[in-house]
Short mmCIF file of C-alpha atoms (C1' of nucleotides) in Angstrom, two decimals:
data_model
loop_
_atom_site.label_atom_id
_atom_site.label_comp_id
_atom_site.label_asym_id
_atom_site.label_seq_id
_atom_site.Cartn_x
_atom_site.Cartn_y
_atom_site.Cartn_z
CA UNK A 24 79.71 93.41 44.96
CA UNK A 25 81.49 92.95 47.64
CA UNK A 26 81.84 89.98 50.51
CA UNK A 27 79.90 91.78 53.30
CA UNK A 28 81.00 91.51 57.09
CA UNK A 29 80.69 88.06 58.30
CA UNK A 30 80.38 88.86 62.30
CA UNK A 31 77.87 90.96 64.20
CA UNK A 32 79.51 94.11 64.98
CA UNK A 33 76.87 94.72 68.27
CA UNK A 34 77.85 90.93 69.66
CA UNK A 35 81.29 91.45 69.26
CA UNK A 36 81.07 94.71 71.34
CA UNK A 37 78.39 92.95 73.72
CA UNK A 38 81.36 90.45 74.02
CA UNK A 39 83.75 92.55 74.68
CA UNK A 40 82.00 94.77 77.22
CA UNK A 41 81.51 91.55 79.34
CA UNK A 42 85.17 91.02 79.45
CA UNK A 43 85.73 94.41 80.29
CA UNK A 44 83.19 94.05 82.82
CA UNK A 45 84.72 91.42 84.35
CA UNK A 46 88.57 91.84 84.09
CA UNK A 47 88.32 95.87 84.00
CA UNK A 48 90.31 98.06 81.59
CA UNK A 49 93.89 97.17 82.45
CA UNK A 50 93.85 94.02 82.86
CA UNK A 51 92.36 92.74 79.66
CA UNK A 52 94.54 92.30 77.13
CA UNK A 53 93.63 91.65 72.97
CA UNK A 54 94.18 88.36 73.43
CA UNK A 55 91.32 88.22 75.93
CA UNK A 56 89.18 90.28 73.96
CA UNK A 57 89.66 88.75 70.26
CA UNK A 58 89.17 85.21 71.88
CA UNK A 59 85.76 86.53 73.77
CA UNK A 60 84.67 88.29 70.26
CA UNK A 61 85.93 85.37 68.27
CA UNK A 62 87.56 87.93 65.79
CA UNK A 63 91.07 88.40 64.77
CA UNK A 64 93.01 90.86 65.84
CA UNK A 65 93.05 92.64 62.66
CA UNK A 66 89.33 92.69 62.11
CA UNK A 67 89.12 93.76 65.86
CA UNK A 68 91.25 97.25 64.64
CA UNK A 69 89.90 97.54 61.57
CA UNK A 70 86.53 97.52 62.82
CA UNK A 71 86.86 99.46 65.99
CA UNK A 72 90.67 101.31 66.01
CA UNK A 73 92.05 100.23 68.76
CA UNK A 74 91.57 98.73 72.41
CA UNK A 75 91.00 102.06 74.10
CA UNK A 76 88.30 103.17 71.50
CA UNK A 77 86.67 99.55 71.98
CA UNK A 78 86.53 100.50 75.41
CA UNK A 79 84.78 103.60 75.05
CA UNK A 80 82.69 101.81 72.29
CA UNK A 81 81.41 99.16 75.26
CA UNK A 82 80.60 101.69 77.53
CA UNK A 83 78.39 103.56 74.94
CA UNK A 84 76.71 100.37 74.27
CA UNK A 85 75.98 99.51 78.18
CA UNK A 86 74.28 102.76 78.30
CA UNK A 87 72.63 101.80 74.77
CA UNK A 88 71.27 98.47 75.94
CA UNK A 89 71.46 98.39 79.48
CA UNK A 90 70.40 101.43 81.17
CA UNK A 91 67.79 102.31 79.46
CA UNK A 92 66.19 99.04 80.82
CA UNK A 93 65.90 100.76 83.98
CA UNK A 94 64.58 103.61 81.89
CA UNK A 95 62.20 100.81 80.34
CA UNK A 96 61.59 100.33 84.51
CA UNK A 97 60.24 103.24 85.23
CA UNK A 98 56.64 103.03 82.91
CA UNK A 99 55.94 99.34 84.49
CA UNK A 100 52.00 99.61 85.54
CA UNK A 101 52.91 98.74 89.16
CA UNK A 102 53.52 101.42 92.46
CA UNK A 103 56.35 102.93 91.88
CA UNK A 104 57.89 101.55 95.28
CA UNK A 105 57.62 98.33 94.27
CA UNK A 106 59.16 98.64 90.72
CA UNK A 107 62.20 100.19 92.83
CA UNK A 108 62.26 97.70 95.28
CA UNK A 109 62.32 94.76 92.12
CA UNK A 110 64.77 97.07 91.02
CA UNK A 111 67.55 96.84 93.65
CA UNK A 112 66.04 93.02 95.04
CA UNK A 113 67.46 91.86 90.90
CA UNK A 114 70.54 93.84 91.47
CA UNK A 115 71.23 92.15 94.82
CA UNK A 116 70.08 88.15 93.37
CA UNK A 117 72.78 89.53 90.86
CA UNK A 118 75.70 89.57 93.49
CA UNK A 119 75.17 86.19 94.65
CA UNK A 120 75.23 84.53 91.40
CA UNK A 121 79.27 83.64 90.59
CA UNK A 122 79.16 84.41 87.15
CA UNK A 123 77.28 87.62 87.58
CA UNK A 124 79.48 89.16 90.72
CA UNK A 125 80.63 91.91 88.32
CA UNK A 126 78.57 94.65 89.57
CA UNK A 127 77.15 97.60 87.52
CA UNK A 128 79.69 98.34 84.52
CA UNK A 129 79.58 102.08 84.93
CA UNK A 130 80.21 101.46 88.58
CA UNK A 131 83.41 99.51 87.35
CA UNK A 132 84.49 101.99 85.32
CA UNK A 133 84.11 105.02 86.92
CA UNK A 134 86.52 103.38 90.17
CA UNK A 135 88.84 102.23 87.81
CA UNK A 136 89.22 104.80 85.21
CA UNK A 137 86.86 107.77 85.36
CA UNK A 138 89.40 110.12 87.21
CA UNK A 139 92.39 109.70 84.90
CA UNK A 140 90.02 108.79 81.45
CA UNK A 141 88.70 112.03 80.64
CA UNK A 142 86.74 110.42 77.68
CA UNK A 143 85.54 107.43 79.75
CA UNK A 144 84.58 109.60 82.49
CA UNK A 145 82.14 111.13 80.10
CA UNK A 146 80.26 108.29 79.07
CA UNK A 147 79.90 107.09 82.54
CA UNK A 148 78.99 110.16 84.01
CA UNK A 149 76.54 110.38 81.01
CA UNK A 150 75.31 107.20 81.80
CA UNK A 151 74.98 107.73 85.62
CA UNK A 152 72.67 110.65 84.32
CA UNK A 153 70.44 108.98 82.78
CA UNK A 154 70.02 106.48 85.37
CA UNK A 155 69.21 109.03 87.64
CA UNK A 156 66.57 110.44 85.21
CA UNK A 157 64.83 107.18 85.51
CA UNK A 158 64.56 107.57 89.10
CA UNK A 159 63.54 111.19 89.07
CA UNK A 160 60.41 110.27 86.60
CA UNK A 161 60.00 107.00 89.19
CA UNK A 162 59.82 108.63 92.44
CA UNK A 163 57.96 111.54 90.79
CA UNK A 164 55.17 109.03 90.14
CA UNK A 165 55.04 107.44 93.40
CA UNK A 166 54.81 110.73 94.98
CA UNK A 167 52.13 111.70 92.44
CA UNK A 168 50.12 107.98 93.62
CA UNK A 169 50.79 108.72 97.46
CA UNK A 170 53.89 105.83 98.12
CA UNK A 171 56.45 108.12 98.04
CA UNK A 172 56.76 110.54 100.48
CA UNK A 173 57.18 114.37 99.28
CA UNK A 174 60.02 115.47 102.09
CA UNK A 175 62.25 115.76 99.07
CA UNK A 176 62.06 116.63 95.65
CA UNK A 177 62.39 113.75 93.05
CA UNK A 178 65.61 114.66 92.07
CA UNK A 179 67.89 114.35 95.32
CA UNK A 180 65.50 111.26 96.25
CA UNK A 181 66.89 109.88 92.51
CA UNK A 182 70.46 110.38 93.17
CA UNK A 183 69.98 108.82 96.51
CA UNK A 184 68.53 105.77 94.62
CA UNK A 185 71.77 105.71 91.83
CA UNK A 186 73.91 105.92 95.23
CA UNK A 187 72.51 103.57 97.22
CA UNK A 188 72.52 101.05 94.73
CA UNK A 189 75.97 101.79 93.44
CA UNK A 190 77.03 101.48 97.03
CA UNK A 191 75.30 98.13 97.40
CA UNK A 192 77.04 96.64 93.81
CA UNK A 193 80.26 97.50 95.88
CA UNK A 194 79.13 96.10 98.75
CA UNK A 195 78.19 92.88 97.19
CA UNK A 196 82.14 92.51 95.49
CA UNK A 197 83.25 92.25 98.84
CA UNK A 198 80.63 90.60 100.94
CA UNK A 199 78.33 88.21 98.44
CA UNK A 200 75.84 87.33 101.40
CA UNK A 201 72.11 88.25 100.26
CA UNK A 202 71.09 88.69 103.67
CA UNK A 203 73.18 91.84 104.69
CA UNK A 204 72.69 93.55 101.30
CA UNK A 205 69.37 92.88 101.41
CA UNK A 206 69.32 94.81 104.93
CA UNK A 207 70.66 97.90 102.93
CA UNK A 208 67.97 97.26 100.66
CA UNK A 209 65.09 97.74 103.34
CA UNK A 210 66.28 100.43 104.90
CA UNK A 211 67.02 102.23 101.46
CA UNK A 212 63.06 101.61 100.66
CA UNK A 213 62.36 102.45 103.89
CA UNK A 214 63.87 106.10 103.40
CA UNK A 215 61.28 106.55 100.84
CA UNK A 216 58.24 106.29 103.07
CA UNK B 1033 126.71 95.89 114.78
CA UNK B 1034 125.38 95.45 111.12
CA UNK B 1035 124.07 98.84 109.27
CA UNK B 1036 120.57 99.68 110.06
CA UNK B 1037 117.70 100.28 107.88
CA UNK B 1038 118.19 103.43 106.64
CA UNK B 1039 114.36 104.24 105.10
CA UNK B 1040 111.02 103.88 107.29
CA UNK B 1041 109.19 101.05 106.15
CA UNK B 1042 106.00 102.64 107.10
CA UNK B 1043 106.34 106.10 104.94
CA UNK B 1044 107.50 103.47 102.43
CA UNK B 1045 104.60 101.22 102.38
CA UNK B 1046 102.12 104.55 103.08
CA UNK B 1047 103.96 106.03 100.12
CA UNK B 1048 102.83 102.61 97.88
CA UNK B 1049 99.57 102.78 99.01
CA UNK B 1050 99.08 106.11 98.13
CA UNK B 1051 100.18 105.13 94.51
CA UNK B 1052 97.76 101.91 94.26
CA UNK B 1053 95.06 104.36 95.64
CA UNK B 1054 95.15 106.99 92.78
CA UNK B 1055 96.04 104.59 89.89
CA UNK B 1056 95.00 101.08 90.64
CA UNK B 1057 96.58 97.79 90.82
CA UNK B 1058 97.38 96.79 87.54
CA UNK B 1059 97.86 100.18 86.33
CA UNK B 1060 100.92 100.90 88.70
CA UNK B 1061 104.24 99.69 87.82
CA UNK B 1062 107.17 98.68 90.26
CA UNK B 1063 108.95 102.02 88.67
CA UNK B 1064 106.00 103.97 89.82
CA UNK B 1065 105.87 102.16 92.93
CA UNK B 1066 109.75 102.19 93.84
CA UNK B 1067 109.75 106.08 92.51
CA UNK B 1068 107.45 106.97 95.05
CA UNK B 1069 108.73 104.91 97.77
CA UNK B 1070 112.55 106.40 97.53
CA UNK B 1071 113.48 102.95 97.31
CA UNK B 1072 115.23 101.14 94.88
CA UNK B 1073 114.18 97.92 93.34
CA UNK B 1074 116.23 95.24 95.12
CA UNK B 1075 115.32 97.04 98.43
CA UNK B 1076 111.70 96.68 97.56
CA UNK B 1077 111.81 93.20 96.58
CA UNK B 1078 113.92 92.20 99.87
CA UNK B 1079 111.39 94.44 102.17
CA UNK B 1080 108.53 93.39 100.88
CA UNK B 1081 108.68 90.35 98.56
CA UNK B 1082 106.86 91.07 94.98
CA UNK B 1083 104.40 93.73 94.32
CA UNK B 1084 101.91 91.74 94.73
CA UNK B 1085 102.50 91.08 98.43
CA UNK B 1086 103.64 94.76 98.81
CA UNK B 1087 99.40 95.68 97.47
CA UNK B 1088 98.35 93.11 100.36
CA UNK B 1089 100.73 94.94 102.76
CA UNK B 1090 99.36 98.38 101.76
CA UNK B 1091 95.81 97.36 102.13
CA UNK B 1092 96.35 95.75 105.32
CA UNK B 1093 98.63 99.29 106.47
CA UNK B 1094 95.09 101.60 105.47
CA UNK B 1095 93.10 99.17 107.53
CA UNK B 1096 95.61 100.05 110.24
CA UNK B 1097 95.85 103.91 109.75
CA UNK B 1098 92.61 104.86 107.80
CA UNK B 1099 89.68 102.37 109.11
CA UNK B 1100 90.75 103.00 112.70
CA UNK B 1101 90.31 106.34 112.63
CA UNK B 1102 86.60 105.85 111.87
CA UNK B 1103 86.54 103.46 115.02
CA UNK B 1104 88.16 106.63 116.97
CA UNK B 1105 85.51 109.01 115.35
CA UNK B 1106 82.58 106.48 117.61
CA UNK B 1107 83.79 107.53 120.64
CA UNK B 1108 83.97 111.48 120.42
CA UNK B 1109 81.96 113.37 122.45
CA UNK B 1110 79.07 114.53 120.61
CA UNK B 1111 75.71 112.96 119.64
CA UNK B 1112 76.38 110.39 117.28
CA UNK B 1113 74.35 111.71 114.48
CA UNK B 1114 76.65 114.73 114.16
CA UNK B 1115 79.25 112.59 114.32
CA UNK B 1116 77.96 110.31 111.48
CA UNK B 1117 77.17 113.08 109.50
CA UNK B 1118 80.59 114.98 110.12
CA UNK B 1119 81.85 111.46 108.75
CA UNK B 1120 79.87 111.54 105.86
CA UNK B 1121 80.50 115.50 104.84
CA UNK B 1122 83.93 115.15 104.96
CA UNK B 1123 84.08 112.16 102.57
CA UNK B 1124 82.05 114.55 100.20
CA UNK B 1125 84.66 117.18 100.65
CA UNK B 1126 87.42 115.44 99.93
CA UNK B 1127 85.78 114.15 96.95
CA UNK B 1128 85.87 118.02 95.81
CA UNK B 1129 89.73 118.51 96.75
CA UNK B 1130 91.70 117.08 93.02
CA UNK B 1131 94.34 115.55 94.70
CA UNK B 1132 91.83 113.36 97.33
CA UNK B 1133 89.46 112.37 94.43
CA UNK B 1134 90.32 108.71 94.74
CA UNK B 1135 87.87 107.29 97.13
CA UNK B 1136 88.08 104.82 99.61
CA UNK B 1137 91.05 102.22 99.03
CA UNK B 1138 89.12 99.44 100.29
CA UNK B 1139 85.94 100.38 97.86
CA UNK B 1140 88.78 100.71 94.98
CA UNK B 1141 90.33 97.29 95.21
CA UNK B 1142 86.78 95.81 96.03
CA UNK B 1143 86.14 97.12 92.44
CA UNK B 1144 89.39 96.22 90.47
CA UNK B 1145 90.60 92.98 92.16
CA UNK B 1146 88.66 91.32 95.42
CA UNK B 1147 86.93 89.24 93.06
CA UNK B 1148 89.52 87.85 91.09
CA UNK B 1149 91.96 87.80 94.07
CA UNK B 1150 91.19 85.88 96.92
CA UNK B 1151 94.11 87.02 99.23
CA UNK B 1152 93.35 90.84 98.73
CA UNK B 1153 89.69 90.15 98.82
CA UNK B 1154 90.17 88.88 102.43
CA UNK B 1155 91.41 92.07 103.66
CA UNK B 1156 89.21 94.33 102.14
CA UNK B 1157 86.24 92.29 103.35
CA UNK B 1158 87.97 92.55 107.22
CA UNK B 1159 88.11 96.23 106.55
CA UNK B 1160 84.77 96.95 105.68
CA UNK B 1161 83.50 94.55 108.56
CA UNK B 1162 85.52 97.23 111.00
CA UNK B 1163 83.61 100.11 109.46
CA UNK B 1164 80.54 98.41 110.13
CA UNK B 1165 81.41 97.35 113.86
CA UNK B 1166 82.88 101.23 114.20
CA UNK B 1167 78.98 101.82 112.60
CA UNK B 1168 77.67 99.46 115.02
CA UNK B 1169 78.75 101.29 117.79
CA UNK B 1170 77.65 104.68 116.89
CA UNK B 1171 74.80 103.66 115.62
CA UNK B 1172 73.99 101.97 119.09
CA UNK B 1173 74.75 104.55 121.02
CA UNK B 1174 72.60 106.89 118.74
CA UNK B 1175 69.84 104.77 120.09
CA UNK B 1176 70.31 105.01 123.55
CA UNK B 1177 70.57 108.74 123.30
CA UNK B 1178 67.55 109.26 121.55
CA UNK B 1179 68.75 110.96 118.27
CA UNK B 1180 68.57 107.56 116.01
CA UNK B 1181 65.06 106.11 115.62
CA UNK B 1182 64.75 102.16 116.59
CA UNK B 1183 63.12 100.84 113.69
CA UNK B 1184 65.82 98.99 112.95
CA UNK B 1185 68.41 97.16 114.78
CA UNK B 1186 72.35 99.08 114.46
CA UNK B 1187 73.77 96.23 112.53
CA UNK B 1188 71.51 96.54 109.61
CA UNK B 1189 71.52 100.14 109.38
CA UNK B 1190 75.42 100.20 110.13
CA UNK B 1191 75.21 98.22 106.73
CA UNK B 1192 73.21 100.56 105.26
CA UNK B 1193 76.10 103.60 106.39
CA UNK B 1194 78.87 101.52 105.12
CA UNK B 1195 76.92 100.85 101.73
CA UNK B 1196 75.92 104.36 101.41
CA UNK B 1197 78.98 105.91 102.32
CA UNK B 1198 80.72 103.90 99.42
CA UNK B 1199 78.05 104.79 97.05
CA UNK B 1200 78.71 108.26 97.48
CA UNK B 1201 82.52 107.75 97.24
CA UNK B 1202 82.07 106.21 93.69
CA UNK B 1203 79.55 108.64 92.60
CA UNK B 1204 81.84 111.09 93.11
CA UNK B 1205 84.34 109.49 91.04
CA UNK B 1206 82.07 110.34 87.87
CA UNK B 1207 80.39 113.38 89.04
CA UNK B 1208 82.68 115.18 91.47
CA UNK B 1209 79.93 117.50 92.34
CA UNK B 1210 79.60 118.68 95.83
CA UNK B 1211 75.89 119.69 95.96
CA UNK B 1212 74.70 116.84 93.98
CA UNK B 1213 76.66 114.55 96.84
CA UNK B 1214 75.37 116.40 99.69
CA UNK B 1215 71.63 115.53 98.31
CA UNK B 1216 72.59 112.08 99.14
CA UNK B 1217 74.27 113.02 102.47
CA UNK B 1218 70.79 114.41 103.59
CA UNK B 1219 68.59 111.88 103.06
CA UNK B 1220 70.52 109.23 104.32
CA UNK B 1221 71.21 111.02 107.42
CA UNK B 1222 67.43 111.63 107.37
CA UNK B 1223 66.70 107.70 106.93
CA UNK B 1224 68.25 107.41 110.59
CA UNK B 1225 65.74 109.76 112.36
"C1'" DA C 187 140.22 98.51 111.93
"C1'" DG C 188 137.19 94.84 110.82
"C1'" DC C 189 132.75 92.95 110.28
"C1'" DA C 190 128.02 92.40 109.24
"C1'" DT C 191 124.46 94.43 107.17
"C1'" DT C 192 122.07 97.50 103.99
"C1'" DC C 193 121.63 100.19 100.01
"C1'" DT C 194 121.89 101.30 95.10
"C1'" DG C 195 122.20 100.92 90.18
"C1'" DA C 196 122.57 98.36 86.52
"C1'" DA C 197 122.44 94.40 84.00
"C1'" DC C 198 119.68 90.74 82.70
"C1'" DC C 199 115.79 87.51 81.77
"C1'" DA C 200 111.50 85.86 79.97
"C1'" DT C 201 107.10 87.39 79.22
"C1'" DT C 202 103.51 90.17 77.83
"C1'" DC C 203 101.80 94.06 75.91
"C1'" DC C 204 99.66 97.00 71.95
"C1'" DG C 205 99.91 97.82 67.44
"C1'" DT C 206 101.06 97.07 62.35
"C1'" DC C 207 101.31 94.55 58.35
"C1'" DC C 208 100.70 91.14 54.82
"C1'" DA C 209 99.59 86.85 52.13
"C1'" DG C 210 96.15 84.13 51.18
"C1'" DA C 211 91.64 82.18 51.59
"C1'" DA C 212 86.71 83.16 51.50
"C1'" DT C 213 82.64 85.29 49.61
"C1'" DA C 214 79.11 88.06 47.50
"C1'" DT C 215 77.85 90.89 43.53
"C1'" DA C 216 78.09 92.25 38.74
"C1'" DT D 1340 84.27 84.43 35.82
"C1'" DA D 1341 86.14 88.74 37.38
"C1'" DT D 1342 86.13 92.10 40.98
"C1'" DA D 1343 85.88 94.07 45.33
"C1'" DT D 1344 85.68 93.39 49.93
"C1'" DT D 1345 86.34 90.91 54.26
"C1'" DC D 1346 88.36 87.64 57.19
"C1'" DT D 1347 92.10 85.01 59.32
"C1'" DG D 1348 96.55 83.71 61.06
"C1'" DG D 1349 100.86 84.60 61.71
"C1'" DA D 1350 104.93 87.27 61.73
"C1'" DC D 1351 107.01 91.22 63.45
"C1'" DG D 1352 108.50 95.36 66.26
"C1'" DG D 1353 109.30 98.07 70.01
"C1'" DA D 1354 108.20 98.99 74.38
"C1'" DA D 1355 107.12 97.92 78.97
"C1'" DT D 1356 106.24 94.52 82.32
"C1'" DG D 1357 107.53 91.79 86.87
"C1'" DG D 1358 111.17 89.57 88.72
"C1'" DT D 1359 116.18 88.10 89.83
"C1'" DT D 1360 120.90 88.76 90.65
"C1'" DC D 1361 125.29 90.90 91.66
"C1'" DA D 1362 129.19 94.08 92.48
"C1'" DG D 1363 130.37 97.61 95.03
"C1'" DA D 1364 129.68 101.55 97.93
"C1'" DA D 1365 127.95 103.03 102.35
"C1'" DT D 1366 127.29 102.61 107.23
"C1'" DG D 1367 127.12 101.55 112.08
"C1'" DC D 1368 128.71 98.51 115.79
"C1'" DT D 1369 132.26 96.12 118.35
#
DNA sequence: AGCATTCTGAACCATTCCGTCCAGAATATA
DNA sequence: TATATTCTGGACGGAATGGTTCAGAATGCT
């Protein structure tokens, strides 16, 4: 009855997340973003209101698609130490690939913007959550098999995890050299013995 | 002879930095900037050149003030895992005080701009490399003393303070909660015995 | 007093920004 | 074919941006 929508609303937002990602909040402007969804600029506010609700649109849809990969992670048939250790080793490869030196996207976001983006800063810290729930059930299984040690409860040793690796991602944006993130890395896993 | 300067560079470029610290780079405008400085714009733009120059300035000033206090902090008299620690719990406080929830500078602009700008990525990278050799040292003479294990050598576990310090800085950014930070304080300060 | 310098405020420029709106083309269903 | 919906491109507005320039007041030194 009517001529239906003629782009993908979830890989216009994927699109536009990955500029975000990689210009941050303020310094993307519509033009960047139409051109990256390949949608005009009416469509774009039609569809999604305007760039600040787009914004809180692509964080939703990280969490949507990307964390809960890690969540995904975390029921791998493999020690739980080593899924961990895959976990950060991908995160680190990450950095030293040019096109992928963007860090983690709630990472991004909650430097730039959490503190004075009340409604951003809810997503990410949402986001951050559930990251660290994926640890928690991760190192609760590897102390469960005997690789983890039981000093600490799950849940401080999960927050540890989301810390360490957030502080690595920021490492990497200044540094890019495998070697001396990958030094963080070992001691990190080594903490867990 | 000729009138002198009649504001103090320094307060005026510590004033800036303070600005780019809570709100970013691209979010701060040269009325923000000269607002804060007590300066007007021409006086700005002779001091200092453009804003952008004025952000290198400011970076380069916290490296000056800010990072070298950490150096300091290596050589007080106490065993150098107190010392780290005291480091470490007063980061976490600060992250708990709302006017001081803004981080590290350096681990800001590492976030918003060292990738895209080369010049300001420079710095930040020099400043991080003195926290580490401040680590270094402590971390070093934490070994001699006896109260840091040798496992590994300082350098790589001065990397893994650095990283883990800025992880906690950005988690706090999202979560703000003391407790939840000090969870991370303790184990890291447990992966050095 | 005279001079060199510094400061300010305002005017000004070109650009970019976000956001709104509309005419017209395209397209699926009835 | 008629209708309803969607898409595009461009025009437009108003505001803010970074940056430049200048006249004139202020100030300290000789």
């Amino acid at each position: 009855m009517a001529r239906p929508k003629e782009f993908d609303v979830d890989h216009a937002l994927r699109e536009a997340m990955n500029v975000f990602w990689s210009n941050g909040y303020k310094a993307t402007s519509l033009g960047d973003l139409t051109r990256a969804m390949r949608i005009s600029k009416s469509s774009m506010y039609e569809t999604f209101g305007s760039k600040h609700d787009l914004f809180l649109a692509t964080i939703e849809h990280y969490i949507r698609t990307q964390t809960t990969q890690i969540s995904g992670a975390a029921h791998i048939d493999a020690p739980a130490v080593k899924v961990i250790r895959a976990l950060f080793h991908r995160a680190v490869q990450r950095m030293a690939e040019p096109n992928s030196r963007r860090g983690c996207y709630l990472n991004n976001c909650a430097v730039e913007v959490s503190v004075r983006d009340g409604e951003a800063g809810e997503r990410v810290e949402k986001g951050l959550d559930m990251m660290e729930e994926a640890f928690v059930e991760l190192v609760a299984r590897g102390q469960r098999e005997g690789d983890i040690a039981t000093h600490h409860d799950p849940r401080p040793m999960a927050r540890f995890l989301v810390s360490s690796l957030n502080g690595i991602l920021v490492m990497g944006k200044a540094h890019a050299d495998t070697d001396k993130l990958n030094d963080v890395v070992d001691i990190t896993m080594n903490a867990l013995a």
